[in-house]
CSV table of N, CA, C and O in Angstrom, one decimal:
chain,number,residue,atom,x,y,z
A,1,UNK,N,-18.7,0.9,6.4
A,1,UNK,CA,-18.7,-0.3,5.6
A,1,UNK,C,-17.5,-0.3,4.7
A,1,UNK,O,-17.4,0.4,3.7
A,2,UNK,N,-16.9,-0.8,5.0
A,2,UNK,CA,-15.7,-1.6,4.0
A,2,UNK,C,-15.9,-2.8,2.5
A,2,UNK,O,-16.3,-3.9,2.4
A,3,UNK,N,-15.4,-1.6,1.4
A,3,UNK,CA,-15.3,-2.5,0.1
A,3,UNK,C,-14.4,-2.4,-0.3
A,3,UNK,O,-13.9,-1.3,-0.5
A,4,UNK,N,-13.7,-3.9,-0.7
A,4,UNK,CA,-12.9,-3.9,-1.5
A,4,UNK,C,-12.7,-4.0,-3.2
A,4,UNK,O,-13.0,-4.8,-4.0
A,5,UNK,N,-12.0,-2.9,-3.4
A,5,UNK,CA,-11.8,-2.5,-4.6
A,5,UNK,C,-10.9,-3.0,-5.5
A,5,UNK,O,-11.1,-3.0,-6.7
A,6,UNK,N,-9.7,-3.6,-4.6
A,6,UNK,CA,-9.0,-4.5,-5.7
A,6,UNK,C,-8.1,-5.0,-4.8
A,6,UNK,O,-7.7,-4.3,-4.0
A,7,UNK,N,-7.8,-6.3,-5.0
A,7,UNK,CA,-7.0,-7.4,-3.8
A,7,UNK,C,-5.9,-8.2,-4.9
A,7,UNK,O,-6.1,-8.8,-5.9
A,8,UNK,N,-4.5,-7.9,-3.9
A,8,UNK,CA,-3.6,-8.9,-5.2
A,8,UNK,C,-3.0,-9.6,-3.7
A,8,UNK,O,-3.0,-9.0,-2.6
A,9,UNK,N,-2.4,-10.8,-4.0
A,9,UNK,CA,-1.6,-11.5,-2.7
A,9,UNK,C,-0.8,-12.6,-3.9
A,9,UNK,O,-1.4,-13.6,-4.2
A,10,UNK,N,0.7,-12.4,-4.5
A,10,UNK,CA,1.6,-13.1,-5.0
A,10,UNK,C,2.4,-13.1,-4.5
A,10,UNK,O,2.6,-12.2,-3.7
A,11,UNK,N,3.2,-14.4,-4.6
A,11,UNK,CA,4.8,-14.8,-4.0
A,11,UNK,C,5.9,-14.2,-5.0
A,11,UNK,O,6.0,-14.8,-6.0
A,12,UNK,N,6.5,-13.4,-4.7
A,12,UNK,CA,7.5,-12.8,-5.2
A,12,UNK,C,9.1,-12.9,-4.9
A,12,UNK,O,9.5,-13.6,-4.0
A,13,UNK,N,10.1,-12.0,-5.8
A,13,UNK,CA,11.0,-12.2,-5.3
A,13,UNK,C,11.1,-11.0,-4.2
A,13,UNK,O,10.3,-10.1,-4.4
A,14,UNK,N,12.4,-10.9,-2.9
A,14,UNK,CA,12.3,-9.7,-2.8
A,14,UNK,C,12.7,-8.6,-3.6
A,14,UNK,O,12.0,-7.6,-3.5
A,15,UNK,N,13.7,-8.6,-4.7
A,15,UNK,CA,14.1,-8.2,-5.6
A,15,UNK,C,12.6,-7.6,-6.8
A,15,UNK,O,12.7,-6.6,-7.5
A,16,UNK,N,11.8,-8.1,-6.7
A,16,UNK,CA,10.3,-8.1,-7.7
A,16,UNK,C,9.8,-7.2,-6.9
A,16,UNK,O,9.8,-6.0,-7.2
A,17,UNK,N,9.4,-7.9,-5.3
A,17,UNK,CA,9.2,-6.2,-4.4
A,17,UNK,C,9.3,-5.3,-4.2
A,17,UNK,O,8.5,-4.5,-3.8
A,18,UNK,N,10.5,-5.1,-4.4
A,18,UNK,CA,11.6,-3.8,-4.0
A,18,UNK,C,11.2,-3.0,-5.8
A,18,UNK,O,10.9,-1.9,-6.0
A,19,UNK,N,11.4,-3.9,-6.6
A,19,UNK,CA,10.5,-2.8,-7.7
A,19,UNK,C,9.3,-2.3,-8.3
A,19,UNK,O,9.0,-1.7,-9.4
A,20,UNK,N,8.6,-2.9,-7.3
A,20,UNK,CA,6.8,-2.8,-7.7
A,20,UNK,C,6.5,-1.7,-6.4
A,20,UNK,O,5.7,-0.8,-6.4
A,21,UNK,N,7.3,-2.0,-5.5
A,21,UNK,CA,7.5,-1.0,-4.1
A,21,UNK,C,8.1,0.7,-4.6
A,21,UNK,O,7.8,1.7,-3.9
A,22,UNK,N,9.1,0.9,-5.9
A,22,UNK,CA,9.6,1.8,-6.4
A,22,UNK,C,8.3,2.5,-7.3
A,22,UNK,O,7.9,3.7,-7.5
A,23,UNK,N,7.9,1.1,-7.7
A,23,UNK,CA,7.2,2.2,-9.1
A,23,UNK,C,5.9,2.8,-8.5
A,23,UNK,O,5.2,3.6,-9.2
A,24,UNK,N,5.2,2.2,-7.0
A,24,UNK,CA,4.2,2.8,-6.4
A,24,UNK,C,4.8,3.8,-6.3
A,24,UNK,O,4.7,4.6,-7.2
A,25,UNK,N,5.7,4.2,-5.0
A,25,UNK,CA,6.3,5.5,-4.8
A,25,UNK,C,6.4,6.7,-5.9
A,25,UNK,O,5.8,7.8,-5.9
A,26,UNK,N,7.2,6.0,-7.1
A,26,UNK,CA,7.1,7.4,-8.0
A,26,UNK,C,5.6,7.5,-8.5
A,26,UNK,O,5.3,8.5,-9.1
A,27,UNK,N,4.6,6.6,-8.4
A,27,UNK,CA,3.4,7.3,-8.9
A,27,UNK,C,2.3,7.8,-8.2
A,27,UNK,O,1.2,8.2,-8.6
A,28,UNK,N,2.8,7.6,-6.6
A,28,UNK,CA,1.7,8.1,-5.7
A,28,UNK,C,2.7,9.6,-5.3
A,28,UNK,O,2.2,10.5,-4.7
A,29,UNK,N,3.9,9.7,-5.8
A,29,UNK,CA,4.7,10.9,-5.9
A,29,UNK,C,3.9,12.0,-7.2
A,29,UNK,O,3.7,13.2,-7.3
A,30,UNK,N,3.8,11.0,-8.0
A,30,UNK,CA,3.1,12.0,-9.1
A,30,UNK,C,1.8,11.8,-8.9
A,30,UNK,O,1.3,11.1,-9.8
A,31,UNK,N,1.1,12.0,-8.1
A,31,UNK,CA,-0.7,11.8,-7.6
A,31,UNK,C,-1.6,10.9,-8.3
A,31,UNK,O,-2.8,10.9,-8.1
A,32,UNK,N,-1.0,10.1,-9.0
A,32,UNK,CA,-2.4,9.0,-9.7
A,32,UNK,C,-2.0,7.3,-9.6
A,32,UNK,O,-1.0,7.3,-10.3
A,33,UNK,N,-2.2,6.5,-9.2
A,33,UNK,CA,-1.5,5.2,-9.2
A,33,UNK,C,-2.8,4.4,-9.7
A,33,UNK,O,-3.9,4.6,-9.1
A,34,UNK,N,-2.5,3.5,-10.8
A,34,UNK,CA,-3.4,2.6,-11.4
A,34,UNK,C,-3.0,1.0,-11.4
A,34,UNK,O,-2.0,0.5,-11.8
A,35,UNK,N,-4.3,0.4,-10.5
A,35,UNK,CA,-3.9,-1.1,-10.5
A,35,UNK,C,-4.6,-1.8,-11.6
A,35,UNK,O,-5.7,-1.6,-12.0
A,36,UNK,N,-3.8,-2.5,-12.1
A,36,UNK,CA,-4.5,-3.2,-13.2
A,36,UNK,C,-4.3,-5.0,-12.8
A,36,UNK,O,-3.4,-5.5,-12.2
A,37,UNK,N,-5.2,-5.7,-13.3
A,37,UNK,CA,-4.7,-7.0,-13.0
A,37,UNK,C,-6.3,-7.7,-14.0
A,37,UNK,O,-7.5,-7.6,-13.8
A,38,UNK,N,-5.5,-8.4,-15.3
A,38,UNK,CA,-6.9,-8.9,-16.4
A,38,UNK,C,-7.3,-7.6,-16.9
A,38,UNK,O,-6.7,-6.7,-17.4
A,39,UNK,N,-9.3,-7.9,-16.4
A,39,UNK,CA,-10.0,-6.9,-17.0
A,39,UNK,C,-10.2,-5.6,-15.6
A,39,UNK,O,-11.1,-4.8,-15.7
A,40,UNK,N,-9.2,-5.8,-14.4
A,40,UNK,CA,-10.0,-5.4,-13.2
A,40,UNK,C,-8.9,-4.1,-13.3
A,40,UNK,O,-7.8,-4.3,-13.6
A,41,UNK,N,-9.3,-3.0,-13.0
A,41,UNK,CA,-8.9,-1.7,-13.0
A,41,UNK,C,-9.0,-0.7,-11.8
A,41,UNK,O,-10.1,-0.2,-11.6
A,42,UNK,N,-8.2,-0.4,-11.3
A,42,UNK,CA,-8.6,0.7,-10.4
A,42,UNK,C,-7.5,2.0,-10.7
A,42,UNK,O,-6.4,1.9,-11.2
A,43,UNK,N,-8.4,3.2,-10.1
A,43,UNK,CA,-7.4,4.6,-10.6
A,43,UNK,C,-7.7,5.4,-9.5
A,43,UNK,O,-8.8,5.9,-9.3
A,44,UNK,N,-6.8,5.5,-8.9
A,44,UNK,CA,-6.4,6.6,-7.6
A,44,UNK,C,-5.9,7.4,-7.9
A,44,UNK,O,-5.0,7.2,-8.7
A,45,UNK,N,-6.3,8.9,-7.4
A,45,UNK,CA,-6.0,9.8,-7.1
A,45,UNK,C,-5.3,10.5,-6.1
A,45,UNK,O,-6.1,11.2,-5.4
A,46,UNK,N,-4.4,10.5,-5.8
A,46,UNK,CA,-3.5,10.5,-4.7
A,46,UNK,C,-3.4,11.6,-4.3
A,46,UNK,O,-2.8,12.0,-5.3
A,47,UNK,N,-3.7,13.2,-3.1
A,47,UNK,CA,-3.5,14.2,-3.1
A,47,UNK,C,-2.2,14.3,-2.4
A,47,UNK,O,-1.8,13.3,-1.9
A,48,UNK,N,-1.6,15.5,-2.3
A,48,UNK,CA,-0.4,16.0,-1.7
A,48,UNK,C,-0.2,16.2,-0.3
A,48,UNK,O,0.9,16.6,0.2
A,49,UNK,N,-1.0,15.8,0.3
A,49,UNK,CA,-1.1,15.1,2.0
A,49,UNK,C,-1.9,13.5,2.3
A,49,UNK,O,-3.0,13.3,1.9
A,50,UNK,N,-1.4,12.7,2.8
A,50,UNK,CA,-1.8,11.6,3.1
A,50,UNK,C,-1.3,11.3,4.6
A,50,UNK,O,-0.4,11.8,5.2
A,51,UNK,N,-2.1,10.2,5.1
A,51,UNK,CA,-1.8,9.5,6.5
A,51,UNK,C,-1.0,8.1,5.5
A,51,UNK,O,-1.6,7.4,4.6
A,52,UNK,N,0.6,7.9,6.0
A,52,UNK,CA,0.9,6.4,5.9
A,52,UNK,C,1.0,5.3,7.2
A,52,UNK,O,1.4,5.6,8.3
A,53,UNK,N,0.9,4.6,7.0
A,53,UNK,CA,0.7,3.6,8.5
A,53,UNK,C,1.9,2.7,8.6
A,53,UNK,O,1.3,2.3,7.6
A,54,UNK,N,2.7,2.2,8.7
A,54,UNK,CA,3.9,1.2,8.9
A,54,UNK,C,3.6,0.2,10.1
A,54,UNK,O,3.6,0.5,11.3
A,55,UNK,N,3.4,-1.1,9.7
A,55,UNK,CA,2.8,-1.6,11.4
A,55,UNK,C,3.6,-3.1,10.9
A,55,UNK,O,3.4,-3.5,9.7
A,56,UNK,N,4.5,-3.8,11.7
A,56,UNK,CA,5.0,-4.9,11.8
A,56,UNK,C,4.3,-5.9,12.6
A,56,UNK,O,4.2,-5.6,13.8
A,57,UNK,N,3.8,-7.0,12.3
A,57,UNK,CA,3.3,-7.9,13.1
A,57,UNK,C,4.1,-9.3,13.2
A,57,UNK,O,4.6,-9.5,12.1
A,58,UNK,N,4.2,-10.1,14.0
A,58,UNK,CA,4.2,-11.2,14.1
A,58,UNK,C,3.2,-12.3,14.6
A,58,UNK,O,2.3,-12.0,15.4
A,59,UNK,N,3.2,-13.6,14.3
A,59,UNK,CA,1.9,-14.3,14.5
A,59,UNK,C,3.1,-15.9,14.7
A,59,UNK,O,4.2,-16.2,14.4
A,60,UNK,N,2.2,-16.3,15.2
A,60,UNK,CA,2.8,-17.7,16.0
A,60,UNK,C,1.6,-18.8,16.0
A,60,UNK,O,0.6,-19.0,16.7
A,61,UNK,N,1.8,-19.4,15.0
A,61,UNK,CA,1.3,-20.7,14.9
A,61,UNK,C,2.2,-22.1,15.3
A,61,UNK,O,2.8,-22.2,16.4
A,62,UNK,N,2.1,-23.1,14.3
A,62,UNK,CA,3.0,-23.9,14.1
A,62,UNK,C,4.4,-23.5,13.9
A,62,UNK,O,5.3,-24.1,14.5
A,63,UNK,N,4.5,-22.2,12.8
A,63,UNK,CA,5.9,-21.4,13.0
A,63,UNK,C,5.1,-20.3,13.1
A,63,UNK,O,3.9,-20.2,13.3
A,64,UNK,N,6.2,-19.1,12.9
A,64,UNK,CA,6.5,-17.6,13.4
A,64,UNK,C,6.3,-17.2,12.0
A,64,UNK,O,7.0,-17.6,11.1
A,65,UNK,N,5.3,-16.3,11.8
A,65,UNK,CA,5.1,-15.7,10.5
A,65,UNK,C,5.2,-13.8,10.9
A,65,UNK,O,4.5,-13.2,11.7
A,66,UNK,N,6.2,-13.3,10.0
A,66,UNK,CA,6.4,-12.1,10.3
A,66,UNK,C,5.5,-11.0,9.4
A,66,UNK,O,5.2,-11.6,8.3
A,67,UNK,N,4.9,-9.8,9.5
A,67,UNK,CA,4.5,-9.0,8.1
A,67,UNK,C,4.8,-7.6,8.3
A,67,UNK,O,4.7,-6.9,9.3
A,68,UNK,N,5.2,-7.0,7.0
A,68,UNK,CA,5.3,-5.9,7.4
A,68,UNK,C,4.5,-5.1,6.3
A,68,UNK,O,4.6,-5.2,5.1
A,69,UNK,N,3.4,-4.1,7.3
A,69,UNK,CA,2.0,-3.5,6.1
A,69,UNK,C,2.3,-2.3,5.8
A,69,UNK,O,3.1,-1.8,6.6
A,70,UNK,N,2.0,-1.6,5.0
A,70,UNK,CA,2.1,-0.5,4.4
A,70,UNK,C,1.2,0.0,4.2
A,70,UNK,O,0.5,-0.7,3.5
A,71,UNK,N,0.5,1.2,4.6
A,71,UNK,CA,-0.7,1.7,4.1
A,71,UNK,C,-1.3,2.9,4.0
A,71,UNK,O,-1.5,3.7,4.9
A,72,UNK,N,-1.9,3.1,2.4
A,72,UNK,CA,-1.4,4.7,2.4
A,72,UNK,C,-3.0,5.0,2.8
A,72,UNK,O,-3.7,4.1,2.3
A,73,UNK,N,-3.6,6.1,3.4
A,73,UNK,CA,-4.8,6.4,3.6
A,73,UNK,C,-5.2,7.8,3.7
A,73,UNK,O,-4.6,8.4,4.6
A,74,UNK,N,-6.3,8.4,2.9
A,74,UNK,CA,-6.8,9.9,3.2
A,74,UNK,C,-8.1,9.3,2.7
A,74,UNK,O,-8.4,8.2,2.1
A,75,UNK,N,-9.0,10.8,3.6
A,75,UNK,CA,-10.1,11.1,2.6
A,75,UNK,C,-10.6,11.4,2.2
A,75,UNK,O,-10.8,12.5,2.6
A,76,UNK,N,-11.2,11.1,1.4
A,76,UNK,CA,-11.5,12.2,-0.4
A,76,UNK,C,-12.1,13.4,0.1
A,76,UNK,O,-12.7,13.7,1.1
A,77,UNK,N,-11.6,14.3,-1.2
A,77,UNK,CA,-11.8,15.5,-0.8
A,77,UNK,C,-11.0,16.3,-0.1
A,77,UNK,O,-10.7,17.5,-0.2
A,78,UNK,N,-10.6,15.6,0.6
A,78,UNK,CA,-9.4,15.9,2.1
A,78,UNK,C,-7.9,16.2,1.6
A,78,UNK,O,-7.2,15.3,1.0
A,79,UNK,N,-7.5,17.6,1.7
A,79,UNK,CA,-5.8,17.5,1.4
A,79,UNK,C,-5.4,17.1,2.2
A,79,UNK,O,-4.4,16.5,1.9
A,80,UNK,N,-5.7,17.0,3.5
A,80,UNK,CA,-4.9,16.4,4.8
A,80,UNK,C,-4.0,17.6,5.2
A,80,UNK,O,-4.1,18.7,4.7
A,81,UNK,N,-3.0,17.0,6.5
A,81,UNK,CA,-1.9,17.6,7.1
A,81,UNK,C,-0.3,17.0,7.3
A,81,UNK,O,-0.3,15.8,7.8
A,82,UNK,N,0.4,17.3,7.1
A,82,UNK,CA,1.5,16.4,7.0
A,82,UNK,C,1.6,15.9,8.8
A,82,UNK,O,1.3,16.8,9.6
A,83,UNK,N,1.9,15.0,9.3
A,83,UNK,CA,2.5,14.6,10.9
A,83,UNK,C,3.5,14.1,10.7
A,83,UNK,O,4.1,13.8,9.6
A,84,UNK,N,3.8,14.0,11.8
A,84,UNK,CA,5.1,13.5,12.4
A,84,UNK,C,6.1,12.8,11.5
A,84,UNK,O,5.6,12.3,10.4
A,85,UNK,N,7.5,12.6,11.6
A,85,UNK,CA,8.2,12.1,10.8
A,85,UNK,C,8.8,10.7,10.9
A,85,UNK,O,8.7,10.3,12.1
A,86,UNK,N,9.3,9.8,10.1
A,86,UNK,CA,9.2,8.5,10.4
A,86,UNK,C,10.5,8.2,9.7
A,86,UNK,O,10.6,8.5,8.5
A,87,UNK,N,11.7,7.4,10.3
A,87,UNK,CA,12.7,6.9,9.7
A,87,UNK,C,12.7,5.9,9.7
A,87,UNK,O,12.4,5.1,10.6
A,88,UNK,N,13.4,5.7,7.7
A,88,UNK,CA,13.8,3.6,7.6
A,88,UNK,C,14.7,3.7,7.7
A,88,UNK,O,15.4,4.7,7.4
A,89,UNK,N,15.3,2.5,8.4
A,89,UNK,CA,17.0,2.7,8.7
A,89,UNK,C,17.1,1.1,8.5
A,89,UNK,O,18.2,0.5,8.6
């Protein structure tokens, strides 16, 4: 069963992205990342192995909508194993 714990979907700049995208990195770098949005809070614990997922989709309606997802996943308890390596170019 799947719960969601905290859901954000804003129009941004890319420029806004590119630094909300930095300040995750350095704090899932330092193991704890905290979402906050009002009174709604969430606090992760990030361990020093994780699975990331990188998956690009496109969708075709009326136009062509492109997405590109990110997604960091372990589980609890679990240090994990590092795999395979993955380049942004």
């Amino acid at each position: 069963m799947e719960v969601v714990l905290f859901k954000s979907e804003e129009k941004k700049s890319t420029q806004e992205v590119a630094a909300i995208l930095r300040q995750i990195a350095d704090k899932v770098e330092g193991g704890e990342v905290v979402l906050t949005r009002g009174n709604e809070e969430v606090r992760l614990q990030i361990p020093p192995n994780v699975t990331l997922e990188l998956k690009v989709e496109e969708e075709t309606k009326r136009t062509t909508k492109k997405s590109l997802e990110i997604e960091i996943e372990w589980p609890e308890g679990d240090e994990g194993r590092p795999r395979g390596d993955v380049s942004i170019g």
